[in-house]
Amino acid sequence: MKGLEDDEGLAGKVALISGGGAAGDGIGNGRAAAILLARAGTKVMVADRELKLAERTVEMIREEGGTASAIASDVTDEEDCKRLVEATVNQFGRLDFLDNNVGIGSRGSVVDEKPEQYRKVMQVNVETMFLLSKYAIPAMVKTAKGGAIVNISSISALRPRGLTTYTTSKAAVIGLSRAMAVDHGRDNIRVNCICPGPMYTPMVYAHGKGMSEAARTQRTKASLLKTEGTGWDVGHAVKFLLSDHARYITGQVLVVDGGVTLQGPERDSRDH
């Protein structure tokens, strides 16, 4: 027998997913979350800098009978963030959830990193979440009397391994998430953060030189479970934190890494 406590609270709600595209038919963190939320009855606005990538996510959702729309957006631009939130509300009539996925990497130390690259990483990895939340929160309060936000950080924020600027930005995401949770609990808005471990996603393998089998083996060995994570693992975590099953969880960091941060062997930050 099912009770009210079994209801995920996702059906009929509206989610905005930034960075919801992925190369080809690959499953990135944002695309996985979008598909899983749509399967639960959530209407999804999929945003990506490249419209065709967002459109492919929408096609995948619609093929399963879900409801979704695609939009191109540069979330480093404040006006674009405002437009994105407004477009979501205009399309679906409300906004309940925000999943912030946008991010880029960097490998330099403080000595090697160019200041302009440091600023770019901080802008893309942190400021985008600040800007989208700035406009999403008032929309959630006005149209849904509350909501939930998930920001994607990284285990690099918890166990630095030489990715200095990236680590700094992802640590800032954790701080931002917890501070937002304090600020907006009174608005019935929960804010949580996910720290993924070594996930095999299109962002990892579809750009540049990809990833060698040796590097993948090393990443797999770094896990206590001796397995490699995927975008689905992060997507399921996002779905949980946005759902009513997490109604009493806010300001928390959920580590999704197969136990990588619990053991000693280090991964070479330059082994790609």
Short mmCIF file of N, CA and C in Angstrom, two decimals, residues 126-199:
data_model
loop_
_atom_site.label_atom_id
_atom_site.label_comp_id
_atom_site.label_asym_id
_atom_site.label_seq_id
_atom_site.Cartn_x
_atom_site.Cartn_y
_atom_site.Cartn_z
N VAL A 126 31.14 29.17 -11.05
CA VAL A 126 30.49 29.70 -9.85
C VAL A 126 29.49 30.80 -10.17
N GLU A 127 29.92 31.78 -10.93
CA GLU A 127 29.05 32.93 -11.18
C GLU A 127 27.79 32.54 -11.94
N THR A 128 27.87 31.55 -12.82
CA THR A 128 26.68 31.12 -13.55
C THR A 128 25.60 30.62 -12.58
N MET A 129 26.02 29.90 -11.55
CA MET A 129 25.07 29.39 -10.56
C MET A 129 24.48 30.53 -9.75
N PHE A 130 25.31 31.50 -9.42
CA PHE A 130 24.86 32.71 -8.72
C PHE A 130 23.81 33.44 -9.55
N LEU A 131 24.11 33.65 -10.83
CA LEU A 131 23.21 34.43 -11.68
C LEU A 131 21.89 33.72 -11.95
N LEU A 132 21.94 32.44 -12.25
CA LEU A 132 20.69 31.72 -12.51
C LEU A 132 19.82 31.66 -11.26
N SER A 133 20.45 31.41 -10.12
CA SER A 133 19.71 31.35 -8.86
C SER A 133 19.11 32.72 -8.53
N LYS A 134 19.82 33.76 -8.87
CA LYS A 134 19.36 35.13 -8.59
C LYS A 134 17.98 35.38 -9.18
N TYR A 135 17.74 34.82 -10.37
CA TYR A 135 16.45 35.03 -11.03
C TYR A 135 15.50 33.85 -10.83
N ALA A 136 16.04 32.66 -10.61
CA ALA A 136 15.18 31.49 -10.42
C ALA A 136 14.45 31.53 -9.08
N ILE A 137 15.13 31.97 -8.04
CA ILE A 137 14.53 31.96 -6.70
C ILE A 137 13.27 32.83 -6.60
N PRO A 138 13.30 34.07 -7.06
CA PRO A 138 12.06 34.86 -7.04
C PRO A 138 10.95 34.23 -7.87
N ALA A 139 11.32 33.60 -8.99
CA ALA A 139 10.31 32.95 -9.83
C ALA A 139 9.70 31.75 -9.11
N MET A 140 10.51 30.99 -8.38
CA MET A 140 10.01 29.86 -7.61
C MET A 140 9.04 30.33 -6.53
N VAL A 141 9.42 31.37 -5.83
CA VAL A 141 8.58 31.90 -4.76
C VAL A 141 7.24 32.40 -5.32
N LYS A 142 7.30 33.11 -6.43
CA LYS A 142 6.10 33.71 -7.02
C LYS A 142 5.17 32.68 -7.64
N THR A 143 5.74 31.70 -8.35
CA THR A 143 4.90 30.78 -9.12
C THR A 143 4.64 29.45 -8.44
N ALA A 144 5.49 29.05 -7.48
CA ALA A 144 5.35 27.73 -6.87
C ALA A 144 5.40 27.75 -5.35
N LYS A 145 5.54 28.95 -4.78
CA LYS A 145 5.63 29.11 -3.31
C LYS A 145 6.77 28.29 -2.69
N GLY A 146 7.85 28.13 -3.47
CA GLY A 146 9.01 27.40 -2.99
C GLY A 146 9.64 26.59 -4.10
N GLY A 147 10.62 25.77 -3.74
CA GLY A 147 11.27 24.97 -4.76
C GLY A 147 12.53 24.32 -4.23
N ALA A 148 13.36 23.86 -5.16
CA ALA A 148 14.62 23.20 -4.79
C ALA A 148 15.66 23.45 -5.86
N ILE A 149 16.89 23.58 -5.41
CA ILE A 149 18.03 23.82 -6.31
C ILE A 149 19.11 22.80 -6.01
N VAL A 150 19.74 22.30 -7.07
CA VAL A 150 20.92 21.44 -6.93
C VAL A 150 22.05 22.06 -7.74
N ASN A 151 23.19 22.26 -7.09
CA ASN A 151 24.39 22.76 -7.75
C ASN A 151 25.41 21.64 -7.84
N ILE A 152 26.03 21.51 -9.00
CA ILE A 152 27.01 20.43 -9.19
C ILE A 152 28.42 20.94 -8.90
N SER A 153 29.05 20.34 -7.90
CA SER A 153 30.42 20.66 -7.54
C SER A 153 31.32 19.52 -8.04
N SER A 154 32.25 19.06 -7.22
CA SER A 154 33.17 17.99 -7.61
C SER A 154 33.91 17.50 -6.37
N ILE A 155 34.34 16.23 -6.41
CA ILE A 155 35.15 15.74 -5.31
C ILE A 155 36.51 16.43 -5.26
N SER A 156 36.87 17.14 -6.33
CA SER A 156 38.12 17.91 -6.29
C SER A 156 38.07 18.99 -5.23
N ALA A 157 36.84 19.40 -4.86
CA ALA A 157 36.69 20.39 -3.79
C ALA A 157 36.96 19.76 -2.43
N LEU A 158 36.82 18.44 -2.34
CA LEU A 158 36.99 17.73 -1.07
C LEU A 158 38.37 17.11 -0.93
N ARG A 159 38.94 16.70 -2.06
CA ARG A 159 40.28 16.10 -2.03
C ARG A 159 41.09 16.66 -3.20
N PRO A 160 41.72 17.81 -3.02
CA PRO A 160 42.48 18.43 -4.10
C PRO A 160 43.55 17.50 -4.64
N ARG A 161 43.72 17.53 -5.95
CA ARG A 161 44.72 16.67 -6.58
C ARG A 161 45.49 17.42 -7.67
N GLY A 162 45.66 18.70 -7.47
CA GLY A 162 46.47 19.48 -8.40
C GLY A 162 45.71 20.32 -9.39
N LEU A 163 44.39 20.22 -9.38
CA LEU A 163 43.57 21.02 -10.30
C LEU A 163 43.18 22.31 -9.57
N THR A 164 44.15 23.16 -9.34
CA THR A 164 44.01 24.22 -8.34
C THR A 164 42.85 25.18 -8.60
N THR A 165 42.78 25.76 -9.79
CA THR A 165 41.71 26.71 -10.06
C THR A 165 40.35 26.01 -10.08
N TYR A 166 40.30 24.84 -10.70
CA TYR A 166 39.07 24.05 -10.74
C TYR A 166 38.62 23.70 -9.32
N THR A 167 39.55 23.23 -8.50
CA THR A 167 39.26 22.89 -7.12
C THR A 167 38.70 24.09 -6.36
N THR A 168 39.32 25.25 -6.55
CA THR A 168 38.87 26.46 -5.88
C THR A 168 37.45 26.81 -6.28
N SER A 169 37.16 26.71 -7.56
CA SER A 169 35.82 27.05 -8.03
C SER A 169 34.78 26.08 -7.48
N LYS A 170 35.11 24.80 -7.45
CA LYS A 170 34.15 23.81 -6.98
C LYS A 170 33.95 23.88 -5.47
N ALA A 171 34.99 24.30 -4.74
CA ALA A 171 34.82 24.54 -3.31
C ALA A 171 33.90 25.74 -3.09
N ALA A 172 34.00 26.72 -3.96
CA ALA A 172 33.13 27.90 -3.87
C ALA A 172 31.67 27.51 -4.11
N VAL A 173 31.45 26.54 -4.98
CA VAL A 173 30.09 26.07 -5.24
C VAL A 173 29.47 25.49 -3.97
N ILE A 174 30.27 24.76 -3.21
CA ILE A 174 29.77 24.20 -1.94
C ILE A 174 29.40 25.33 -0.98
N GLY A 175 30.27 26.31 -0.85
CA GLY A 175 29.99 27.44 0.02
C GLY A 175 28.77 28.22 -0.41
N LEU A 176 28.65 28.43 -1.71
CA LEU A 176 27.49 29.13 -2.26
C LEU A 176 26.21 28.38 -1.96
N SER A 177 26.24 27.08 -2.15
CA SER A 177 25.05 26.25 -1.93
C SER A 177 24.59 26.31 -0.48
N ARG A 178 25.52 26.19 0.43
CA ARG A 178 25.17 26.19 1.85
C ARG A 178 24.66 27.56 2.29
N ALA A 179 25.28 28.61 1.78
CA ALA A 179 24.84 29.96 2.14
C ALA A 179 23.45 30.24 1.57
N MET A 180 23.20 29.80 0.36
CA MET A 180 21.87 29.97 -0.24
C MET A 180 20.81 29.21 0.55
N ALA A 181 21.18 28.03 1.05
CA ALA A 181 20.24 27.25 1.85
C ALA A 181 19.83 28.03 3.10
N VAL A 182 20.79 28.70 3.72
CA VAL A 182 20.50 29.51 4.91
C VAL A 182 19.62 30.71 4.54
N ASP A 183 19.96 31.36 3.44
CA ASP A 183 19.23 32.56 3.03
C ASP A 183 17.78 32.27 2.67
N HIS A 184 17.53 31.14 2.03
CA HIS A 184 16.23 30.95 1.39
C HIS A 184 15.39 29.81 1.95
N GLY A 185 15.82 29.26 3.08
CA GLY A 185 14.97 28.29 3.76
C GLY A 185 13.63 28.92 4.13
N ARG A 186 13.67 30.19 4.50
CA ARG A 186 12.44 30.91 4.87
C ARG A 186 11.49 31.04 3.69
N ASP A 187 12.03 30.90 2.48
CA ASP A 187 11.20 30.97 1.27
C ASP A 187 10.71 29.60 0.82
N ASN A 188 10.94 28.59 1.67
CA ASN A 188 10.58 27.22 1.34
C ASN A 188 11.37 26.71 0.14
N ILE A 189 12.63 27.14 0.06
CA ILE A 189 13.51 26.68 -1.02
C ILE A 189 14.68 25.93 -0.42
N ARG A 190 14.86 24.71 -0.87
CA ARG A 190 15.99 23.89 -0.44
C ARG A 190 17.11 24.01 -1.45
N VAL A 191 18.35 24.05 -0.97
CA VAL A 191 19.51 24.13 -1.85
C VAL A 191 20.54 23.10 -1.39
N ASN A 192 20.90 22.21 -2.30
CA ASN A 192 21.89 21.19 -2.00
C ASN A 192 22.94 21.11 -3.10
N CYS A 193 23.96 20.36 -2.82
CA CYS A 193 25.11 20.30 -3.71
C CYS A 193 25.53 18.84 -3.91
N ILE A 194 25.93 18.50 -5.13
CA ILE A 194 26.43 17.15 -5.42
C ILE A 194 27.88 17.25 -5.82
N CYS A 195 28.71 16.37 -5.26
CA CYS A 195 30.12 16.27 -5.64
C CYS A 195 30.34 14.96 -6.36
N PRO A 196 30.31 14.97 -7.69
CA PRO A 196 30.56 13.74 -8.44
C PRO A 196 32.03 13.36 -8.43
N GLY A 197 32.28 12.08 -8.51
CA GLY A 197 33.63 11.57 -8.66
C GLY A 197 33.97 11.43 -10.13
N PRO A 198 34.82 10.47 -10.47
CA PRO A 198 35.25 10.29 -11.87
C PRO A 198 34.16 9.66 -12.73
N MET A 199 33.31 10.49 -13.30
CA MET A 199 32.22 10.03 -14.16
C MET A 199 32.68 9.96 -15.62
#
